[in-house]
Short mmCIF file of C-alpha atoms in Angstrom, two decimals:
data_model
loop_
_atom_site.label_atom_id
_atom_site.label_comp_id
_atom_site.label_asym_id
_atom_site.label_seq_id
_atom_site.Cartn_x
_atom_site.Cartn_y
_atom_site.Cartn_z
CA MET Y 43 51.47 -59.72 17.20
CA THR Y 44 48.90 -57.64 19.03
CA THR Y 45 48.97 -54.42 20.98
CA ARG Y 46 46.98 -54.04 24.18
CA VAL Y 47 44.79 -50.97 23.98
CA THR Y 48 42.79 -49.69 26.94
CA CYS Y 49 40.16 -46.95 27.01
CA CYS Y 50 39.68 -45.54 30.50
CA GLN Y 51 35.96 -44.78 30.68
CA ILE Y 52 36.01 -42.69 33.83
CA PRO Y 53 33.60 -40.38 35.65
CA LEU Y 54 34.58 -36.73 35.36
CA ARG Y 55 33.40 -33.63 37.20
CA VAL Y 56 33.40 -30.26 35.53
CA GLY Y 57 35.80 -27.87 37.21
CA ASP Y 58 37.42 -30.45 39.48
CA VAL Y 59 40.85 -30.66 37.88
CA PRO Y 60 42.60 -32.25 40.88
CA GLY Y 61 39.82 -34.81 41.26
CA ASN Y 62 39.79 -35.63 37.54
CA ARG Y 63 43.56 -35.98 37.51
CA ALA Y 64 43.37 -38.43 40.40
CA THR Y 65 40.63 -40.39 38.60
CA VAL Y 66 42.76 -40.55 35.46
CA LYS Y 67 45.82 -41.62 37.40
CA ALA Y 68 44.02 -44.48 39.13
CA ALA Y 69 42.53 -45.73 35.85
CA VAL Y 70 45.85 -45.51 34.02
CA GLU Y 71 47.63 -47.36 36.81
CA GLN Y 72 44.99 -50.09 36.58
CA ALA Y 73 45.39 -50.23 32.81
CA ALA Y 74 49.17 -50.54 33.17
CA ALA Y 75 48.77 -53.29 35.76
CA ASP Y 76 46.59 -55.11 33.23
CA GLY Y 77 49.27 -54.87 30.56
CA ALA Y 78 48.08 -51.92 28.49
CA GLN Y 79 50.50 -50.48 25.96
CA ILE Y 80 48.28 -47.75 24.53
CA VAL Y 81 45.86 -45.91 26.82
CA VAL Y 82 43.12 -43.61 25.58
CA LEU Y 83 41.43 -41.12 27.93
CA PRO Y 84 38.21 -39.18 27.34
CA GLU Y 85 37.88 -35.76 25.75
CA LEU Y 86 38.53 -32.92 28.21
CA ALA Y 87 39.64 -35.46 30.80
CA SER Y 88 41.21 -32.86 33.05
CA SER Y 89 38.40 -30.32 33.13
CA GLY Y 90 35.06 -31.95 32.47
CA TYR Y 91 32.84 -30.70 29.68
CA VAL Y 92 29.72 -28.69 30.53
CA PHE Y 93 31.24 -25.25 31.02
CA ALA Y 94 28.96 -22.43 32.17
CA ASP Y 95 30.74 -20.00 29.86
CA ARG Y 96 34.07 -19.20 28.27
CA ALA Y 97 35.37 -17.68 31.48
CA GLU Y 98 34.91 -20.96 33.31
CA LEU Y 99 36.56 -22.83 30.46
CA ALA Y 100 39.45 -20.33 30.47
CA SER Y 101 39.96 -20.91 34.17
CA LEU Y 102 40.40 -24.64 33.50
CA ALA Y 103 42.50 -24.48 30.32
CA GLU Y 104 46.17 -25.42 30.44
CA THR Y 105 49.05 -25.10 28.05
CA ARG Y 106 50.46 -28.16 26.36
CA ASP Y 107 53.37 -28.08 28.79
CA GLY Y 108 51.06 -27.54 31.76
CA PRO Y 109 50.56 -29.73 34.83
CA THR Y 110 47.97 -32.11 33.35
CA VAL Y 111 50.06 -33.03 30.34
CA ALA Y 112 53.13 -33.25 32.55
CA GLU Y 113 51.35 -35.67 34.84
CA TRP Y 114 50.23 -37.82 31.93
CA ALA Y 115 53.76 -37.81 30.53
CA GLY Y 116 54.95 -38.93 33.95
CA LEU Y 117 52.48 -41.82 33.94
CA ALA Y 118 53.56 -42.73 30.42
CA GLU Y 119 57.18 -42.80 31.54
CA ALA Y 120 56.52 -44.68 34.76
CA PHE Y 121 54.61 -47.48 33.00
CA ASP Y 122 56.07 -47.26 29.50
CA LEU Y 123 52.72 -46.35 27.97
CA THR Y 124 51.57 -44.30 25.04
CA ILE Y 125 48.70 -42.15 26.35
CA VAL Y 126 46.20 -40.18 24.29
CA GLY Y 127 43.96 -37.83 26.24
CA GLY Y 128 41.86 -34.72 25.92
CA PHE Y 129 42.32 -31.40 27.69
CA PRO Y 130 41.27 -27.77 27.16
CA GLU Y 131 44.30 -26.07 25.69
CA ASP Y 132 45.28 -22.56 26.66
CA ALA Y 133 46.91 -21.14 23.53
CA GLY Y 134 47.08 -17.50 24.47
CA GLU Y 135 44.07 -15.69 23.01
CA LYS Y 136 42.65 -18.99 21.84
CA ILE Y 137 41.30 -21.99 23.71
CA TYR Y 138 41.12 -25.31 21.89
CA ASN Y 139 39.48 -28.64 22.60
CA SER Y 140 42.72 -30.59 22.26
CA ALA Y 141 44.13 -34.08 22.58
CA VAL Y 142 47.73 -34.85 23.41
CA VAL Y 143 49.84 -37.94 22.74
CA VAL Y 144 52.56 -38.63 25.29
CA ASP Y 145 54.99 -41.44 25.80
CA ARG Y 146 58.15 -41.95 27.87
CA SER Y 147 59.92 -39.37 25.73
CA GLY Y 148 57.32 -36.69 26.45
CA VAL Y 149 54.81 -35.00 24.15
CA LEU Y 150 54.63 -36.58 20.68
CA GLY Y 151 51.91 -34.33 19.35
CA VAL Y 152 48.81 -32.27 20.06
CA TYR Y 153 45.64 -32.15 17.96
CA ARG Y 154 43.07 -29.36 18.21
CA LYS Y 155 39.46 -30.26 17.39
CA THR Y 156 38.19 -29.00 14.05
CA HIS Y 157 34.50 -29.96 14.18
CA LEU Y 158 32.87 -28.44 17.26
CA TRP Y 159 29.74 -29.91 18.78
CA ASP Y 160 26.77 -27.77 19.73
CA THR Y 161 27.57 -25.32 22.56
CA GLU Y 162 31.32 -25.95 22.20
CA ASN Y 163 30.92 -23.33 19.50
CA ASN Y 164 30.14 -20.78 22.24
CA VAL Y 165 33.30 -21.38 24.26
CA PHE Y 166 36.03 -22.99 22.15
CA ASP Y 167 38.00 -21.69 19.22
CA LEU Y 168 37.80 -23.67 16.00
CA SER Y 169 41.11 -25.15 14.92
CA ASP Y 170 42.54 -25.48 11.42
CA ASP Y 171 44.59 -28.58 12.27
CA LEU Y 172 44.67 -31.64 10.08
CA PRO Y 173 44.19 -35.01 11.81
CA LEU Y 174 47.20 -35.79 13.95
CA VAL Y 175 49.09 -38.83 12.73
CA VAL Y 176 52.13 -39.64 14.82
CA ASP Y 177 54.61 -42.50 14.95
CA THR Y 178 54.94 -44.27 18.28
CA ALA Y 179 56.58 -47.40 19.65
CA HIS Y 180 53.31 -49.19 18.89
CA GLY Y 181 52.74 -48.04 15.35
CA ARG Y 182 51.32 -44.93 13.80
CA LEU Y 183 48.47 -43.40 15.77
CA GLY Y 184 45.79 -41.13 14.36
CA VAL Y 185 44.11 -38.74 16.76
CA MET Y 186 40.88 -36.78 16.55
CA VAL Y 187 38.26 -35.71 19.06
CA CYS Y 188 34.61 -36.75 19.38
CA TYR Y 189 32.42 -35.13 16.68
CA ASP Y 190 35.42 -35.16 14.31
CA VAL Y 191 34.94 -38.93 13.98
CA GLU Y 192 31.48 -38.41 12.52
CA PHE Y 193 32.99 -36.91 9.38
CA PRO Y 194 34.02 -39.74 7.11
CA GLU Y 195 36.31 -37.34 5.27
CA TRP Y 196 38.32 -36.85 8.47
CA VAL Y 197 38.58 -40.53 9.33
CA ARG Y 198 39.57 -41.26 5.74
CA ALA Y 199 42.21 -38.53 5.82
CA ALA Y 200 43.82 -40.05 8.91
CA ALA Y 201 43.75 -43.52 7.37
CA LEU Y 202 45.29 -42.23 4.15
CA GLN Y 203 48.14 -40.81 6.23
CA GLY Y 204 48.83 -44.34 7.40
CA ALA Y 205 47.27 -44.39 10.86
CA ASP Y 206 47.36 -47.95 12.20
CA LEU Y 207 44.96 -47.13 15.02
CA LEU Y 208 42.68 -44.14 15.36
CA CYS Y 209 42.43 -42.95 18.96
CA ALA Y 210 39.43 -40.77 19.73
CA PRO Y 211 38.83 -39.15 23.09
CA VAL Y 212 35.10 -38.36 23.24
CA ASN Y 213 32.34 -37.08 25.51
CA TRP Y 214 29.26 -38.52 23.84
CA PRO Y 215 26.13 -36.85 25.17
CA LEU Y 216 23.28 -39.28 25.76
CA LEU Y 217 20.56 -38.71 23.18
CA PRO Y 218 17.43 -40.77 22.54
CA ARG Y 219 17.74 -43.86 20.38
CA PRO Y 220 15.42 -46.70 19.47
CA ASP Y 221 15.28 -49.61 21.89
CA GLY Y 222 17.90 -52.23 21.17
CA GLU Y 223 19.91 -50.03 18.84
CA ARG Y 224 23.56 -49.21 19.27
CA PRO Y 225 24.14 -45.47 19.53
CA THR Y 226 24.62 -43.93 16.10
CA GLU Y 227 28.01 -42.70 17.29
CA VAL Y 228 29.16 -46.30 17.75
CA VAL Y 229 27.75 -47.28 14.36
CA ARG Y 230 29.65 -44.46 12.68
CA VAL Y 231 32.87 -45.53 14.36
CA GLN Y 232 32.37 -49.12 13.24
CA ALA Y 233 31.75 -47.98 9.67
CA GLY Y 234 34.77 -45.66 9.66
CA ALA Y 235 37.01 -48.45 10.90
CA GLY Y 236 35.80 -51.04 8.41
CA MET Y 237 35.74 -48.76 5.39
CA ASN Y 238 39.38 -47.91 6.03
CA ARG Y 239 40.59 -51.15 7.58
CA MET Y 240 41.81 -49.04 10.49
CA PRO Y 241 40.91 -50.12 14.04
CA ILE Y 242 39.45 -47.34 16.18
CA ALA Y 243 39.66 -46.91 19.96
CA VAL Y 244 37.07 -44.52 21.35
CA CYS Y 245 37.23 -43.47 24.99
CA ASP Y 246 33.97 -42.07 26.34
CA ARG Y 247 33.16 -41.00 29.92
CA THR Y 248 30.57 -41.15 32.66
CA GLY Y 249 29.48 -38.70 35.37
CA THR Y 250 26.43 -36.48 34.88
CA GLU Y 251 27.33 -32.78 34.63
CA ARG Y 252 24.75 -30.02 34.96
CA ASP Y 253 21.98 -32.34 33.74
CA VAL Y 254 23.99 -33.63 30.77
CA ASP Y 255 24.50 -37.39 30.78
CA TRP Y 256 26.73 -39.49 28.54
CA ILE Y 257 26.45 -42.65 26.54
CA GLY Y 258 29.45 -44.18 28.23
CA GLY Y 259 29.97 -46.09 25.02
CA SER Y 260 33.70 -46.64 24.75
CA VAL Y 261 34.52 -49.12 22.03
CA ILE Y 262 37.56 -50.68 20.40
CA THR Y 263 37.03 -52.11 16.92
CA ASP Y 264 39.09 -54.37 14.74
CA ALA Y 265 40.12 -53.51 11.18
CA ASP Y 266 36.78 -54.82 9.88
CA GLY Y 267 34.89 -52.45 12.15
CA TYR Y 268 33.52 -55.12 14.45
CA PRO Y 269 33.77 -54.30 18.16
CA MET Y 270 36.48 -56.21 20.03
CA ALA Y 271 35.52 -54.65 23.34
CA MET Y 272 32.69 -52.36 24.37
CA ALA Y 273 31.83 -50.59 27.58
CA GLN Y 274 28.69 -51.46 29.46
CA TYR Y 275 26.82 -48.32 28.44
CA GLY Y 276 26.99 -45.67 31.11
CA HIS Y 277 29.21 -47.60 33.49
CA ALA Y 278 32.71 -46.52 34.45
CA GLY Y 279 35.53 -48.97 33.79
CA ASN Y 280 38.47 -49.79 31.60
CA VAL Y 281 37.75 -51.29 28.20
CA THR Y 282 40.60 -53.36 26.77
CA ALA Y 283 41.35 -55.23 23.57
CA ASP Y 284 44.42 -56.80 22.02
CA VAL Y 285 44.46 -55.26 18.57
CA ASP Y 286 46.41 -56.56 15.59
CA LEU Y 287 47.69 -53.29 14.19
CA GLU Y 288 49.50 -55.02 11.35
CA GLN Y 289 46.06 -55.65 9.86
CA SER Y 290 45.80 -51.93 9.26
CA ARG Y 291 48.54 -52.08 6.70
CA ILE Y 292 46.56 -54.51 4.56
CA LYS Y 293 43.98 -52.48 2.70
CA LYS Y 294 43.33 -55.21 0.18
CA PHE Y 295 40.69 -57.67 1.39
CA ASN Y 296 40.04 -59.96 -1.55
CA GLN Y 297 41.64 -60.71 -4.89
CA HIS Y 298 40.33 -57.55 -6.52
CA ASN Y 299 39.36 -55.07 -3.82
CA ASP Y 300 41.21 -52.60 -1.65
CA VAL Y 301 39.40 -50.15 0.61
CA HIS Y 302 41.62 -47.29 -0.46
CA GLY Y 303 42.66 -48.42 -3.90
CA ASP Y 304 39.06 -48.79 -5.03
CA ARG Y 305 38.21 -45.14 -4.35
CA ARG Y 306 37.29 -43.36 -7.56
CA THR Y 307 39.08 -40.12 -6.87
CA ASP Y 308 38.89 -39.37 -10.58
CA LEU Y 309 35.14 -39.20 -10.18
CA TYR Y 310 35.08 -37.70 -6.67
CA ARG Y 311 36.87 -34.69 -8.11
CA ARG Y 312 33.86 -34.12 -10.37
CA THR Y 313 31.45 -33.97 -7.41
CA THR Y 314 30.82 -31.15 -4.96
CA LEU Y 315 32.57 -33.00 -2.11
CA LEU Y 316 35.12 -30.27 -1.51
CA ASP Y 317 33.10 -27.23 -2.58
CA MET X 139 3.74 -36.98 5.32
CA THR X 140 5.43 -40.26 4.66
CA THR X 141 6.24 -42.27 1.58
CA ARG X 142 5.83 -46.03 1.54
CA VAL X 143 9.06 -47.66 0.41
CA THR X 144 9.33 -51.39 -0.27
CA CYS X 145 12.44 -53.43 -0.97
CA CYS X 146 11.61 -56.70 -2.73
CA GLN X 147 14.10 -59.17 -1.31
CA ILE X 148 13.58 -61.95 -3.81
CA PRO X 149 15.32 -65.17 -4.77
CA LEU X 150 17.11 -64.94 -8.11
CA ARG X 151 18.61 -67.59 -10.37
CA VAL X 152 21.56 -66.80 -12.57
CA GLY X 153 20.67 -67.07 -16.24
CA ASP X 154 16.93 -67.50 -15.71
CA VAL X 155 15.72 -64.17 -17.05
CA PRO X 156 12.07 -65.24 -17.56
CA GLY X 157 11.95 -66.78 -14.08
CA ASN X 158 13.55 -63.74 -12.46
CA ARG X 159 11.17 -61.40 -14.27
CA ALA X 160 8.22 -63.41 -13.01
CA THR X 161 9.61 -63.32 -9.47
CA VAL X 162 10.06 -59.55 -9.68
CA LYS X 163 6.56 -59.10 -11.08
CA ALA X 164 4.93 -61.07 -8.27
CA ALA X 165 6.88 -59.18 -5.59
CA VAL X 166 6.10 -55.79 -7.13
CA GLU X 167 2.42 -56.65 -7.40
CA GLN X 168 2.43 -57.60 -3.74
CA ALA X 169 4.22 -54.36 -2.85
CA ALA X 170 1.66 -52.36 -4.81
CA ALA X 171 -1.20 -54.21 -3.10
CA ASP X 172 0.39 -53.21 0.20
CA GLY X 173 0.46 -49.57 -0.78
CA ALA X 174 4.06 -49.11 -1.86
CA GLN X 175 4.94 -45.90 -3.69
CA ILE X 176 8.65 -46.52 -4.23
CA VAL X 177 9.87 -50.06 -4.91
CA VAL X 178 13.51 -51.08 -4.87
CA LEU X 179 14.67 -54.32 -6.51
CA PRO X 180 18.02 -56.08 -6.09
CA GLU X 181 21.14 -55.58 -8.15
CA LEU X 182 21.08 -57.56 -11.42
CA ALA X 183 17.48 -58.54 -10.72
CA SER X 184 16.88 -59.78 -14.25
CA SER X 185 19.97 -61.92 -14.68
CA GLY X 186 21.29 -63.14 -11.37
CA TYR X 187 24.88 -62.46 -10.36
CA VAL X 188 27.40 -65.31 -10.43
CA PHE X 189 28.31 -65.35 -14.11
CA ALA X 190 30.65 -68.04 -15.36
CA ASP X 191 32.36 -65.55 -17.65
CA ARG X 192 31.81 -62.43 -19.72
CA ALA X 193 30.19 -64.44 -22.50
CA GLU X 194 27.48 -65.63 -20.13
CA LEU X 195 26.99 -62.10 -18.84
CA ALA X 196 26.81 -60.78 -22.41
CA SER X 197 24.10 -63.31 -23.23
CA LEU X 198 22.00 -61.92 -20.37
CA ALA X 199 22.65 -58.20 -20.81
CA GLU X 200 19.90 -55.96 -22.15
CA THR X 201 19.75 -52.42 -23.38
CA ARG X 202 18.07 -49.76 -21.31
CA ASP X 203 15.08 -49.97 -23.65
CA GLY X 204 15.09 -53.76 -23.58
CA PRO X 205 12.35 -56.10 -22.37
CA THR X 206 13.25 -56.12 -18.66
CA VAL X 207 13.18 -52.36 -18.31
CA ALA X 208 10.04 -52.22 -20.45
CA GLU X 209 8.35 -54.71 -18.15
CA TRP X 210 9.34 -52.75 -15.06
CA ALA X 211 8.08 -49.56 -16.67
CA GLY X 212 4.82 -51.34 -17.36
CA LEU X 213 4.52 -52.36 -13.72
CA ALA X 214 5.32 -48.80 -12.67
CA GLU X 215 2.57 -47.52 -14.93
CA ALA X 216 0.05 -50.16 -13.93
CA PHE X 217 0.44 -49.47 -10.22
CA ASP X 218 1.68 -45.87 -10.26
CA LEU X 219 5.01 -46.82 -8.71
CA THR X 220 8.52 -45.51 -8.90
CA ILE X 221 10.73 -48.59 -9.33
CA VAL X 222 14.51 -48.77 -8.96
CA GLY X 223 16.13 -52.01 -10.04
CA GLY X 224 19.37 -53.48 -11.23
CA PHE X 225 20.10 -55.14 -14.57
CA PRO X 226 23.16 -55.90 -16.69
CA GLU X 227 23.24 -53.22 -19.34
CA ASP X 228 24.24 -53.95 -22.90
CA ALA X 229 25.87 -50.75 -24.11
CA GLY X 230 27.44 -51.94 -27.33
CA GLU X 231 31.06 -52.88 -26.69
CA LYS X 232 30.57 -52.30 -22.96
CA ILE X 233 28.51 -54.10 -20.35
CA TYR X 234 27.65 -52.25 -17.17
CA ASN X 235 26.21 -53.26 -13.82
CA SER X 236 23.36 -50.75 -14.01
CA ALA X 237 20.30 -49.61 -12.12
CA VAL X 238 17.29 -48.00 -13.75
CA VAL X 239 14.61 -45.73 -12.33
CA VAL X 240 11.21 -46.01 -13.99
CA ASP X 241 7.83 -44.50 -13.26
CA ARG X 242 4.57 -44.18 -15.17
CA SER X 243 6.27 -41.85 -17.61
CA GLY X 244 8.97 -44.38 -18.44
CA VAL X 245 12.72 -44.35 -17.77
CA LEU X 246 13.80 -41.47 -15.51
CA GLY X 247 17.45 -42.39 -15.40
CA VAL X 248 20.07 -45.13 -15.48
CA TYR X 249 23.15 -45.39 -13.26
CA ARG X 250 26.16 -47.55 -14.09
CA LYS X 251 28.15 -48.91 -11.15
CA THR X 252 31.50 -47.24 -10.54
CA HIS X 253 32.99 -49.39 -7.76
CA LEU X 254 33.13 -53.02 -8.87
CA TRP X 255 33.19 -55.86 -6.37
CA ASP X 256 35.67 -58.71 -6.65
CA THR X 257 35.08 -60.84 -9.77
CA GLU X 258 32.74 -58.24 -11.27
CA ASN X 259 36.04 -56.77 -12.40
CA ASN X 260 36.48 -59.77 -14.68
CA VAL X 261 33.19 -59.39 -16.51
CA PHE X 262 31.81 -55.85 -16.22
CA ASP X 263 33.11 -52.56 -17.54
CA LEU X 264 33.82 -49.84 -15.04
CA SER X 265 31.63 -46.78 -15.44
CA ASP X 266 32.55 -43.13 -15.02
CA ASP X 267 29.05 -42.09 -13.97
CA LEU X 268 28.39 -39.83 -11.02
CA PRO X 269 25.70 -40.96 -8.56
CA LEU X 270 22.30 -40.72 -10.22
CA VAL X 271 20.09 -38.15 -8.56
CA VAL X 272 16.68 -37.87 -10.16
CA ASP X 273 13.46 -36.03 -9.34
CA THR X 274 10.37 -38.19 -9.01
CA ALA X 275 6.80 -37.79 -7.82
CA HIS X 276 8.04 -38.86 -4.40
CA GLY X 277 11.01 -36.59 -4.04
CA ARG X 278 14.55 -36.72 -5.28
CA LEU X 279 16.02 -40.20 -5.41
CA GLY X 280 19.68 -41.04 -5.33
CA VAL X 281 20.76 -44.31 -6.91
CA MET X 282 23.91 -46.38 -6.60
CA VAL X 283 24.67 -50.09 -6.64
CA CYS X 284 25.97 -52.36 -3.88
CA TYR X 285 29.70 -51.77 -3.21
CA ASP X 286 29.28 -48.11 -4.22
CA VAL X 287 27.48 -47.55 -0.90
CA GLU X 288 30.61 -48.55 1.01
CA PHE X 289 32.38 -45.42 -0.19
CA PRO X 290 31.36 -42.57 2.08
CA GLU X 291 32.47 -40.13 -0.60
CA TRP X 292 29.86 -41.54 -2.96
CA VAL X 293 27.03 -41.47 -0.44
CA ARG X 294 28.01 -37.95 0.55
CA ALA X 295 28.07 -36.86 -3.09
CA ALA X 296 24.52 -38.10 -3.63
CA ALA X 297 23.34 -36.38 -0.46
CA LEU X 298 25.01 -33.12 -1.47
CA GLN X 299 23.07 -33.29 -4.73
CA GLY X 300 19.91 -33.25 -2.66
CA ALA X 301 18.84 -36.89 -2.68
CA ASP X 302 15.93 -37.34 -0.27
CA LEU X 303 16.22 -41.11 -0.33
CA LEU X 304 19.14 -43.21 -1.50
CA CYS X 305 18.00 -46.39 -3.25
CA ALA X 306 20.61 -49.11 -3.49
CA PRO X 307 20.05 -52.38 -5.31
CA VAL X 308 22.58 -54.84 -3.90
CA ASN X 309 23.68 -58.46 -3.97
CA TRP X 310 25.53 -58.77 -0.68
CA PRO X 311 27.59 -61.96 -0.61
CA LEU X 312 27.44 -63.73 2.74
CA LEU X 313 30.79 -63.41 4.50
CA PRO X 314 31.73 -64.47 8.03
CA ARG X 315 30.91 -62.07 10.87
CA PRO X 316 31.07 -62.29 14.63
CA ASP X 317 28.05 -63.81 16.37
CA GLY X 318 25.39 -61.28 17.17
CA GLU X 319 26.83 -58.59 14.92
CA ARG X 320 24.97 -56.90 12.12
CA PRO X 321 26.74 -57.33 8.79
CA THR X 322 29.29 -54.61 8.23
CA GLU X 323 27.39 -53.70 5.05
CA VAL X 324 24.32 -52.80 7.11
CA VAL X 325 26.44 -50.83 9.58
CA ARG X 326 27.97 -48.83 6.73
CA VAL X 327 24.53 -48.06 5.34
CA GLN X 328 23.31 -46.90 8.73
CA ALA X 329 26.33 -44.65 9.13
CA GLY X 330 25.98 -43.19 5.65
CA ALA X 331 22.32 -42.40 6.25
CA GLY X 332 22.87 -40.76 9.63
CA MET X 333 25.95 -38.76 8.66
CA ASN X 334 23.99 -37.24 5.78
CA ARG X 335 20.48 -37.22 7.26
CA MET X 336 19.43 -39.13 4.14
CA PRO X 337 17.33 -42.29 4.55
CA ILE X 338 18.64 -45.28 2.61
CA ALA X 339 16.68 -48.20 1.16
CA VAL X 340 18.83 -51.21 0.34
CA CYS X 341 17.34 -54.15 -1.53
CA ASP X 342 19.29 -57.37 -1.17
CA ARG X 343 18.40 -60.83 -2.53
CA THR X 344 18.29 -64.52 -1.67
CA GLY X 345 18.88 -67.67 -3.69
CA THR X 346 22.23 -69.48 -3.63
CA GLU X 347 24.06 -69.34 -6.96
CA ARG X 348 27.01 -71.56 -7.79
CA ASP X 349 27.92 -71.87 -4.10
CA VAL X 350 27.63 -68.14 -3.41
CA ASP X 351 25.09 -67.25 -0.74
CA TRP X 352 23.77 -63.83 0.26
CA ILE X 353 23.18 -61.93 3.43
CA GLY X 354 19.59 -61.22 2.49
CA GLY X 355 19.94 -58.09 4.57
CA SER X 356 17.60 -55.56 2.98
CA VAL X 357 17.17 -52.53 5.20
CA ILE X 358 15.38 -49.19 5.17
CA THR X 359 16.78 -46.55 7.51
CA ASP X 360 15.45 -43.24 8.73
CA ALA X 361 17.36 -39.99 8.42
CA ASP X 362 19.24 -40.74 11.65
CA GLY X 363 20.48 -44.01 10.24
CA TYR X 364 18.38 -46.23 12.50
CA PRO X 365 16.65 -49.13 10.73
CA MET X 366 12.92 -48.67 10.24
CA ALA X 367 12.58 -52.11 8.65
CA MET X 368 14.99 -54.96 8.15
CA ALA X 369 14.76 -58.28 6.40
CA GLN X 370 15.01 -61.48 8.33
CA TYR X 371 18.52 -62.32 7.18
CA GLY X 372 18.52 -64.73 4.30
CA HIS X 373 14.75 -64.98 3.93
CA ALA X 374 12.85 -63.81 0.89
CA GLY X 375 10.12 -61.22 1.42
CA ASN X 376 9.15 -57.62 0.97
CA VAL X 377 10.59 -55.12 3.47
CA THR X 378 8.50 -51.97 3.88
CA ALA X 379 8.72 -48.71 5.79
CA ASP X 380 6.86 -45.41 5.72
CA VAL X 381 9.69 -42.93 5.41
CA ASP X 382 9.44 -39.23 6.13
CA LEU X 383 11.44 -37.87 3.22
CA GLU X 384 10.95 -34.27 4.32
CA GLN X 385 13.40 -35.06 7.14
CA SER X 386 16.09 -35.34 4.50
CA ARG X 387 15.85 -31.64 3.78
CA ILE X 388 16.72 -30.76 7.39
CA LYS X 389 20.46 -31.15 7.70
CA LYS X 390 20.62 -29.13 10.92
CA PHE X 391 20.02 -31.26 13.99
CA ASN X 392 20.66 -28.97 16.95
CA GLN X 393 21.15 -25.28 17.51
CA HIS X 394 24.70 -25.27 16.18
CA ASN X 395 25.21 -28.36 14.07
CA ASP X 396 24.42 -29.36 10.51
CA VAL X 397 25.66 -32.60 8.99
CA HIS X 398 26.68 -30.90 5.79
CA GLY X 399 27.33 -27.37 7.01
CA ASP X 400 29.83 -28.59 9.60
CA ARG X 401 32.10 -30.19 7.02
CA ARG X 402 35.48 -28.49 6.99
CA THR X 403 36.00 -28.48 3.25
CA ASP X 404 38.63 -25.78 3.76
CA LEU X 405 40.68 -28.38 5.60
CA TYR X 406 39.66 -31.40 3.51
CA ARG X 407 41.22 -29.66 0.54
CA ARG X 408 44.55 -29.79 2.37
CA THR X 409 44.38 -33.57 2.80
CA THR X 410 45.07 -36.33 0.30
CA LEU X 411 41.37 -37.24 0.02
CA LEU X 412 41.21 -36.60 -3.71
CA ASP X 413 44.78 -37.46 -4.69
#
């Protein structure tokens, strides 16, 4: 049995919350029409990303029961979807780079990003959350945001909590890479999936903002870390794969080996990994 | 300043120690003629890999001051090389899947594999070593063997100990993969290099043994995890790159981010990573 997962790689515009919400809505409706069961949206899908300063970010932040999350919950209910999407979270004195999981019952959980990328450090607060792992109608979903995925400790932690599918809203800035090479971000996602036998669905974005461009590299991997579906780099569009999430429960992959069971935690404790 | 690193992707034959030694010698001489400074050999380069049983393995195992290591030390001295290579280590009652580092001064260190692959569990003893990290004339080398590299904890641990280059003798069995995809083993190496800003030199092998074939996927990455040189899959030959090992000391990669400094060990300690 497979689960249809769609990443809505959409163009966003910083500051244009109504426009971004409309873009999300159209992409989610298309995903639902195409049979999606789980939909992943980009990081900061309501607000855009390249904030001039904290004041601008603050003006765009919403609470977890605010209008953006409410709209996504409405879409989830209307089409019986589980939706994972990023938004800037107004938490009183703090503002977090957050991702919410909603389904027909409402909000299932919110994760606040714990590894901040570059100038995010100037505008966002750093969270002390652990990876979100939440049970849904389609299995147990892990959730983290963008740069978080580049820490193998974090991906491992979600997998150890039993995540069947890791959903990662991202805004991957476009950086130079050698001709013909996949972006290192994609490579790291593939590795994280395979080394944990946990499929990963990454939703990236398009739409240049204040001279920052994006990879537009949404990808959905299988439990071995091989891509099942990939965006055409830099182009908007939905990316869909039918993922066998039951594979995630099988960590053993030959007679003797098991991606989690083979870890030598007895030895890892003697290293400086957690110092 | 760069360091010339060569992986000798050679054909091996199980049980043919004299033949394998001659093959190694010829490849190392060629590497030296081409200006190599660091040479990496495959896993179990003296013995081959597909042992019928422990008795066969025992008949091929050598001590760390045995003739194979002595020959490699002689080559290191003759050509002023640092050589990293794998051999089955006779350690009295135990037999380990080991890798030695030799230079003109002799043996600099030996590492015994701590994550055993598949049927290795039937014939080898499991070591409690930590990753070997050893200072050489060409910087600090980290050493681990084959399946070890697929544990991000292990790669991270070597990087945290200051390895400038991770040298990994491997025998990568050829498994199915989707058309056009790099082997997952290569992807994991790329990710491990980039996430630690530590170049990795993997030396694989060729030569079918008892119906087991090999990827022949030797690869040398830069500190970003992009391949600088790759073998033609399945074909014997030396793979060489001039690696800037000073890059490994620079873990910061933009104004705010640092591959090691950004780790949230405060949070990792709250997960089940080391349970």
